Tab-separated table of C-alpha atoms in Angstrom:
chain	number	residue	atom	x	y	z
A	10	MET	CA	77.546	98.540	106.421
A	11	MET	CA	80.916	99.211	104.615
A	12	ASN	CA	84.158	99.065	106.522
A	13	TYR	CA	87.048	101.378	105.779
A	14	LYS	CA	88.363	99.172	102.851
A	15	GLU	CA	85.027	98.547	101.324
A	16	THR	CA	84.305	102.319	101.492
A	17	LEU	CA	87.547	103.217	99.861
A	18	LEU	CA	87.184	100.592	96.966
A	19	PHE	CA	83.534	101.604	96.591
A	20	ILE	CA	84.577	105.225	95.943
A	21	GLY	CA	87.241	104.042	93.590
A	22	LYS	CA	84.592	102.179	91.625
A	23	CYS	CA	82.270	105.177	91.565
A	24	LEU	CA	85.079	107.269	89.997
A	25	THR	CA	84.886	105.028	86.980
A	26	ILE	CA	81.165	105.032	86.275
A	27	THR	CA	81.362	107.723	83.592
A	28	HIS	CA	83.393	105.429	81.300
A	29	ASN	CA	82.638	101.975	82.586
A	30	GLU	CA	79.170	100.523	82.207
A	31	HIS	CA	79.771	97.447	84.140
A	32	ASN	CA	80.903	99.279	87.160
A	33	ARG	CA	78.015	101.774	86.811
A	34	THR	CA	75.675	98.886	87.017
A	35	GLN	CA	77.398	97.500	90.072
A	36	VAL	CA	77.421	100.818	91.889
A	37	GLN	CA	73.724	101.392	91.044
A	38	LYS	CA	72.843	98.093	92.777
A	39	VAL	CA	74.697	98.896	95.843
A	40	ILE	CA	73.094	102.362	96.122
A	41	GLU	CA	69.655	101.011	95.463
A	42	VAL	CA	69.958	98.401	98.164
A	43	GLY	CA	70.811	101.279	100.604
A	44	ASN	CA	74.087	99.732	101.878
A	45	VAL	CA	76.026	102.979	101.794
A	46	ASN	CA	77.098	105.164	104.668
A	47	TRP	CA	77.175	108.541	103.011
A	48	ASP	CA	78.918	110.180	105.980
A	49	ASN	CA	81.873	107.858	105.570
A	50	ILE	CA	81.804	108.347	101.753
A	51	VAL	CA	82.070	112.161	102.338
A	52	LYS	CA	84.868	111.835	104.946
A	53	LEU	CA	86.914	109.562	102.891
A	54	SER	CA	86.477	111.155	99.453
A	55	THR	CA	87.249	114.512	101.028
A	56	LYS	CA	90.426	113.204	102.615
A	57	HIS	CA	91.500	111.914	99.389
A	58	TYR	CA	90.599	115.055	97.573
A	59	VAL	CA	88.149	113.430	95.237
A	60	PHE	CA	84.848	114.800	96.466
A	61	PRO	CA	84.162	116.960	93.434
A	62	ALA	CA	85.187	114.187	91.137
A	63	LEU	CA	82.837	111.865	92.901
A	64	TYR	CA	80.008	114.288	92.472
A	65	TYR	CA	80.561	114.653	88.803
A	66	ASN	CA	80.656	110.956	88.261
A	67	PHE	CA	77.296	110.623	89.939
A	68	LYS	CA	75.937	113.426	87.985
A	69	ARG	CA	77.109	112.073	84.610
A	70	ALA	CA	75.640	108.625	85.561
A	71	CYS	CA	72.363	110.260	86.484
A	72	PHE	CA	72.605	108.906	90.102
A	73	LEU	CA	72.178	112.038	91.924
A	74	HIS	CA	68.471	111.226	92.624
A	75	TYR	CA	69.551	108.227	94.676
A	76	LEU	CA	71.611	110.493	97.183
A	77	PRO	CA	70.097	112.444	100.044
A	78	GLU	CA	69.036	115.857	98.842
A	79	GLU	CA	71.255	117.620	101.511
A	80	LEU	CA	74.198	115.738	100.297
A	81	VAL	CA	73.663	116.622	96.676
A	82	ASN	CA	73.364	120.352	97.621
A	83	TYR	CA	76.592	120.114	99.634
A	84	MET	CA	78.453	118.375	96.916
A	85	LYS	CA	77.271	120.915	94.401
A	86	HIS	CA	78.264	123.721	96.798
A	87	ILE	CA	81.807	122.393	97.303
A	88	THR	CA	82.254	121.601	93.613
A	89	ASP	CA	81.190	125.106	92.553
A	90	LEU	CA	83.714	126.647	95.022
A	91	ASN	CA	86.452	124.411	93.548
A	92	ARG	CA	85.536	125.484	90.041
A	93	GLU	CA	85.860	129.046	90.877
A	94	ARG	CA	89.155	128.293	92.693
A	95	ASN	CA	90.533	126.425	89.590
A	96	LEU	CA	89.510	129.272	87.303
A	97	GLN	CA	91.552	131.633	89.329
A	98	ILE	CA	94.451	129.071	89.299
A	99	LEU	CA	94.214	128.901	85.526
A	100	GLU	CA	94.440	132.611	85.337
A	101	GLN	CA	97.417	132.747	87.632
A	102	ALA	CA	99.129	130.083	85.536
A	103	LYS	CA	98.504	132.206	82.429
A	104	GLU	CA	100.063	135.165	84.067
A	105	ILE	CA	103.178	133.178	85.199
A	106	ASN	CA	103.439	131.639	81.789
A	107	GLU	CA	103.340	134.886	79.910
A	108	LEU	CA	105.745	136.699	82.287
A	109	LEU	CA	108.305	134.026	82.035
A	110	LEU	CA	107.984	133.478	78.222
A	111	THR	CA	108.452	137.237	77.834
A	112	ASN	CA	111.845	136.720	79.633
A	113	ASN	CA	112.821	133.778	77.394
A	114	ILE	CA	112.071	131.238	80.097
A	115	THR	CA	109.751	128.213	79.301
A	116	PRO	CA	108.074	126.819	82.320
A	117	VAL	CA	106.796	123.253	82.102
A	118	PHE	CA	103.741	122.862	84.207
A	119	LEU	CA	103.317	119.742	86.298
A	120	LYS	CA	100.757	117.769	88.302
A	121	GLY	CA	97.257	119.066	88.944
A	122	THR	CA	97.796	122.364	87.240
A	123	ALA	CA	99.210	120.700	84.057
A	124	ASN	CA	96.055	118.359	84.140
A	125	LEU	CA	93.817	121.389	84.223
A	126	LEU	CA	95.700	123.146	81.310
A	127	ASP	CA	95.623	119.754	79.370
A	128	HIS	CA	91.828	119.583	79.745
A	129	LEU	CA	92.065	116.129	81.225
A	130	TYR	CA	88.745	116.450	83.233
A	131	GLU	CA	85.415	117.022	81.591
A	132	ASP	CA	84.996	119.922	84.018
A	133	ILE	CA	87.825	121.675	85.715
A	134	ALA	CA	85.939	121.486	88.993
A	135	GLU	CA	86.675	117.793	89.349
A	136	ARG	CA	90.367	118.293	90.251
A	137	MET	CA	91.398	119.753	93.662
A	138	VAL	CA	94.725	121.387	93.104
A	139	GLY	CA	97.341	122.407	95.700
A	140	ASP	CA	100.273	124.531	94.640
A	141	ILE	CA	101.064	125.564	91.047
A	142	ASP	CA	104.034	123.363	90.199
A	143	PHE	CA	106.449	123.975	87.181
A	144	ILE	CA	109.898	123.164	86.311
A	145	VAL	CA	112.468	125.120	84.439
A	146	ASP	CA	116.108	124.212	83.364
A	147	LYS	CA	118.135	124.223	86.549
A	148	ASN	CA	120.651	126.645	84.823
A	149	ILE	CA	118.017	129.429	84.781
A	150	THR	CA	116.350	128.821	88.234
A	151	ASP	CA	118.165	131.936	89.696
A	152	LYS	CA	116.956	134.069	86.789
A	153	THR	CA	113.345	132.671	87.250
A	154	LEU	CA	113.314	133.478	90.884
A	155	LYS	CA	114.594	136.935	90.309
A	156	ILE	CA	111.924	137.678	87.743
A	157	LEU	CA	109.243	136.329	90.055
A	158	SER	CA	110.685	138.326	92.928
A	159	GLU	CA	110.486	141.634	90.718
A	160	ASN	CA	106.771	140.834	90.085
A	161	ARG	CA	105.922	140.624	93.800
A	162	TYR	CA	106.242	137.017	94.475
A	163	THR	CA	107.761	136.411	97.990
A	164	TYR	CA	108.733	133.350	100.036
A	165	LEU	CA	105.834	131.941	102.048
A	166	VAL	CA	108.176	131.219	104.887
A	167	LYS	CA	110.897	133.794	105.038
A	168	THR	CA	114.422	132.958	106.089
A	169	THR	CA	117.535	134.850	106.360
A	170	LYS	CA	118.826	133.090	103.108
A	171	GLN	CA	116.591	130.730	101.180
A	172	ILE	CA	117.848	127.200	100.407
A	173	ALA	CA	116.605	125.066	97.676
A	174	TYR	CA	114.517	122.119	98.762
A	175	ILE	CA	115.174	118.622	97.537
A	176	LYS	CA	113.171	119.170	94.272
A	177	HIS	CA	112.020	122.757	94.308
A	178	TYR	CA	112.523	126.044	95.959
A	179	PRO	CA	110.364	127.056	98.887
A	180	ARG	CA	106.800	128.025	98.068
A	181	LEU	CA	106.239	131.545	96.648
A	182	ILE	CA	103.192	133.600	97.020
A	183	LYS	CA	101.798	136.804	95.686
A	184	LYS	CA	99.516	138.765	97.824
A	185	GLU	CA	96.495	139.167	95.378
A	186	SER	CA	96.911	135.671	93.940
A	187	ILE	CA	95.009	132.558	95.215
A	188	ASN	CA	97.712	129.977	95.116
A	189	ALA	CA	101.272	129.418	96.055
A	190	ILE	CA	103.793	128.241	93.476
A	191	GLU	CA	106.701	125.908	93.501
A	192	VAL	CA	109.526	126.315	91.083
A	193	HIS	CA	111.077	122.995	90.430
A	194	PHE	CA	114.671	122.375	89.400
A	195	GLU	CA	114.336	118.547	89.704
A	196	MET	CA	111.334	116.143	89.311
A	197	THR	CA	112.364	113.528	91.744
A	198	LEU	CA	114.329	112.877	94.998
A	199	LYS	CA	118.115	113.173	94.470
A	200	LYS	CA	118.716	109.426	94.157
A	201	PHE	CA	116.342	109.163	91.186
A	202	ASN	CA	117.464	112.297	89.329
A	203	PRO	CA	119.555	110.343	86.759
A	204	ILE	CA	116.426	108.244	85.971
A	205	PHE	CA	113.791	110.981	85.448
A	206	ASN	CA	114.779	114.660	85.018
A	207	TYR	CA	114.254	117.780	82.958
A	208	GLN	CA	116.824	116.743	80.363
A	209	ILE	CA	114.942	113.520	79.603
A	210	VAL	CA	111.370	114.951	79.431
A	211	LYS	CA	112.315	118.076	77.415
A	212	GLN	CA	112.731	115.837	74.434
A	213	ASN	CA	108.990	115.109	74.309
A	214	LEU	CA	107.427	118.262	75.627
A	215	ARG	CA	103.995	119.299	74.272
A	216	LYS	CA	102.521	122.698	73.474
A	217	LYS	CA	98.948	123.374	74.265
A	218	GLU	CA	97.301	126.760	74.001
A	219	GLY	CA	100.594	128.456	74.647
A	220	PHE	CA	101.460	126.292	77.630
A	221	THR	CA	104.175	123.722	77.816
A	222	LEU	CA	103.399	120.295	79.217
A	223	LEU	CA	104.963	116.827	79.550
A	224	SER	CA	104.079	114.227	76.956
A	225	HIS	CA	101.275	111.944	78.068
A	226	GLU	CA	103.632	109.101	78.721
A	227	HIS	CA	105.943	111.255	80.851
A	228	GLN	CA	102.672	112.621	82.660
A	229	ILE	CA	101.809	109.071	83.619
A	230	ALA	CA	105.298	108.273	84.671
A	231	HIS	CA	105.584	111.483	86.800
A	232	THR	CA	102.187	110.875	88.463
A	233	ILE	CA	103.295	107.548	89.532
A	234	ILE	CA	106.903	108.544	90.472
A	235	ASN	CA	105.688	111.601	92.489
A	236	LYS	CA	103.578	109.431	94.685
A	237	GLN	CA	105.546	106.051	94.815
A	238	LEU	CA	109.010	107.434	95.141
A	239	ASN	CA	108.949	111.184	95.972
A	240	ASP	CA	106.244	110.669	98.643
A	241	PHE	CA	107.429	107.116	99.679
A	242	GLY	CA	104.073	105.770	98.533
A	243	TYR	CA	105.694	102.335	97.677
A	244	VAL	CA	107.043	101.979	101.238
A	245	TYR	CA	103.999	103.330	103.032
A	246	LYS	CA	101.757	101.129	100.927
A	247	ASN	CA	99.148	103.900	100.706
A	248	ILE	CA	96.255	104.335	98.487
A	249	ALA	CA	95.883	107.861	97.045
A	250	LEU	CA	92.597	108.198	95.109
A	251	ARG	CA	93.460	111.598	93.590
A	252	ASN	CA	96.654	110.288	91.995
A	253	TYR	CA	94.892	107.173	90.858
A	254	TYR	CA	92.104	109.113	89.325
A	255	ASP	CA	94.710	111.237	87.282
A	256	LEU	CA	96.263	108.031	86.234
A	257	TYR	CA	93.012	106.501	85.207
A	258	LEU	CA	92.115	109.449	83.055
A	259	LEU	CA	95.707	109.610	81.647
A	260	SER	CA	95.452	106.009	80.720
A	261	TYR	CA	93.018	106.873	78.039
A	262	LYS	CA	95.801	109.101	76.548
A	263	ALA	CA	98.728	106.629	76.584
A	264	ASN	CA	99.670	103.103	77.289
A	265	THR	CA	100.387	102.830	80.926
A	266	LEU	CA	102.851	99.846	80.771
A	267	LYS	CA	104.660	101.483	77.919
A	268	SER	CA	104.956	104.636	79.814
A	269	ILE	CA	106.856	103.047	82.674
A	270	GLY	CA	108.620	100.504	80.719
A	271	LYS	CA	111.387	103.044	79.901
A	272	PHE	CA	112.499	103.076	83.477
A	273	PRO	CA	113.745	99.592	84.274
A	274	THR	CA	115.564	100.415	87.485
A	275	ILE	CA	112.342	101.716	89.152
A	276	PHE	CA	110.048	99.487	87.109
A	277	LYS	CA	108.891	97.465	90.129
A	278	GLN	CA	107.825	100.518	92.142
A	279	LEU	CA	105.974	102.103	89.156
A	280	ASN	CA	104.396	98.789	88.089
A	281	SER	CA	102.985	98.317	91.780
A	282	PHE	CA	101.140	101.626	91.383
A	283	LEU	CA	99.459	100.353	88.265
A	284	ALA	CA	98.624	97.015	89.839
A	285	LEU	CA	96.984	98.766	92.919
A	286	ALA	CA	95.155	101.161	90.500
A	287	SER	CA	93.615	98.289	88.677
A	288	CYS	CA	92.309	96.957	92.145
A	289	VAL	CA	90.894	100.434	93.126
A	290	PHE	CA	89.411	100.939	89.531
A	291	PRO	CA	88.379	97.348	88.628
A	292	ASN	CA	87.294	96.109	85.182
A	293	THR	CA	89.351	98.911	83.392
A	294	LYS	CA	91.302	97.356	80.537
A	295	ASN	CA	93.286	100.591	79.951
A	296	ILE	CA	95.254	100.344	83.132
A	297	VAL	CA	97.865	97.883	81.843
A	298	PHE	CA	100.549	96.402	84.152
A	299	GLU	CA	102.866	93.488	84.286
A	300	GLU	CA	101.548	90.760	86.440
A	301	ASN	CA	103.997	88.590	88.377
A	302	SER	CA	104.350	86.949	91.779
A	303	SER	CA	106.040	89.864	93.360
A	304	ILE	CA	103.255	92.267	92.228
A	305	ASN	CA	100.590	89.855	93.401
A	306	SER	CA	102.226	89.720	96.846
A	307	TYR	CA	102.450	93.437	97.103
A	308	GLN	CA	98.787	93.990	96.099
A	309	LYS	CA	97.711	91.377	98.880
A	310	SER	CA	99.737	93.136	101.477
A	311	VAL	CA	98.271	96.549	100.707
A	312	LEU	CA	94.808	95.229	100.629
A	313	LYS	CA	95.496	93.418	103.905
A	314	LEU	CA	96.552	96.656	105.493
A	315	LEU	CA	93.523	98.454	104.202
A	316	SER	CA	91.402	95.878	106.273
A	317	ARG	CA	93.364	96.933	109.339
A	318	PRO	CA	93.482	100.794	109.138
A	319	LYS	CA	94.652	101.302	112.690
A	320	LYS	CA	97.508	99.010	112.206
A	321	HIS	CA	98.409	100.658	108.977
A	322	LYS	CA	98.376	104.166	110.620
A	323	ILE	CA	100.608	103.049	113.429
A	324	ARG	CA	103.026	101.383	110.874
A	325	ASN	CA	103.302	104.500	108.775
A	326	ARG	CA	103.686	106.628	111.782
A	327	TYR	CA	106.879	104.888	112.651
A	328	LEU	CA	108.030	104.946	109.003
A	329	ARG	CA	107.453	108.782	108.897
A	330	LEU	CA	109.435	109.133	112.105
A	331	TYR	CA	112.238	107.033	110.598
A	332	PHE	CA	112.288	109.077	107.381
A	333	LEU	CA	112.084	112.336	109.114
A	334	THR	CA	114.869	111.462	111.506
A	335	ASN	CA	117.157	110.226	108.698
A	336	SER	CA	116.638	113.348	106.649
A	337	ARG	CA	117.320	115.638	109.626
A	338	ILE	CA	120.467	113.864	110.479
A	339	LYS	CA	121.691	114.043	106.855
A	340	LEU	CA	120.894	117.853	106.967
A	341	ILE	CA	122.764	118.476	110.147
A	342	ILE	CA	125.802	116.654	108.789
A	343	LYS	CA	125.769	118.809	105.592
A	344	ALA	CA	125.579	121.892	107.776
A	345	PHE	CA	129.087	121.208	109.136
A	346	TYR	CA	130.601	121.618	105.547
A	347	SER	CA	127.984	123.551	103.663
A	348	LYS	CA	127.450	127.290	104.435
A	349	ARG	CA	123.917	127.436	102.885
A	350	HIS	CA	122.848	124.268	104.805
A	351	CYS	CA	124.325	125.715	108.038
A	352	ILE	CA	122.198	128.924	107.633
A	353	TYR	CA	119.248	126.966	106.930
A	354	VAL	CA	119.573	124.735	110.058
A	355	LEU	CA	120.177	127.712	112.331
A	356	HIS	CA	117.155	129.443	111.019
A	357	LYS	CA	114.956	126.437	111.575
A	358	LEU	CA	116.170	126.236	115.177
A	359	ILE	CA	114.660	129.741	115.767
A	360	ASP	CA	111.502	129.271	113.615
A	361	VAL	CA	108.506	128.619	115.912
A	362	LYS	CA	106.362	127.638	113.069
A	363	TRP	CA	108.747	124.873	111.969
A	364	TYR	CA	108.451	123.253	115.386
A	365	GLN	CA	104.634	123.538	115.093
A	366	ARG	CA	104.704	121.704	111.732
A	367	LEU	CA	107.268	119.068	113.073
A	368	LEU	CA	105.063	118.334	116.007
A	369	SER	CA	101.952	117.852	113.860
A	370	VAL	CA	103.638	115.479	111.422
A	371	ASP	CA	101.566	112.520	112.598
A	372	LYS	CA	98.373	114.420	112.022
A	373	ASN	CA	99.434	115.321	108.503
């Protein structure tokens, strides 16, 4: 039976069978032999938020009859629920878009919601979406938040005085709406702001059905940057199938290597993502990257860690602790000379839920 690494790479290959005949044939042979632990497939694809996408690739390849009937019914049920949720997300995005446009504010939708609005998936049920993310010019964030507040959006976690997060303001919710929203004023962590920001992407924005979206090249760059840099994926050496699947579909819209070539100072980190994606989605000519000794070494180290998941987990646990401690120390230092940071720190010290989230960081 498949181990962790083999299971993850098998799922990756399955996510390509709609477009790749060679991979479809290989997947079919593995399934027909019966060398698949479907419980592990469900657990891992669910953990990586690609369970509905997996179902649709099996369905389009006419492979569902190979699967246990109970599993097919479960996959269909979860996918139908996700479709209904995404329909509500699209309605909420439309409401936000119209509200802000009426007030001369143009929200640029990002990440999963943007991909849904862009019709990136053959069926909207394929993508599991978290928050509704969009960015506006930082000069009008106060106006944006005021308008949202006047329309019954409130902070999910209330504080005596809200402070902007690193890239976006705290999550906002509306009682009757399904999803939280995040108003971004930056697209990256502070150190990378000069490289990839609103002023850069606004030069090539696209309009689609009344919504404003990044260019496909910038969508590719942002998909990679968000995982490799914002979420420290390059350091953690993690595989994130949902992000890879987004990239895979976007690679049919724009050249991947050209998309990252405009950012030479972070090219190594972005190129590593493409290199790993080519491993996870093999035999896909459209995921183009620059091959060199450094990238080959990085690929091997990540694949080696996948073979030792317990060691990988322990390694990342210590890395998370390091990053968390480092960020908290910087925040406390800022609190000595910044009033808003001081208020923020004082509030956190009396916030019970914050301690609960902090203590569960390893689980997350």
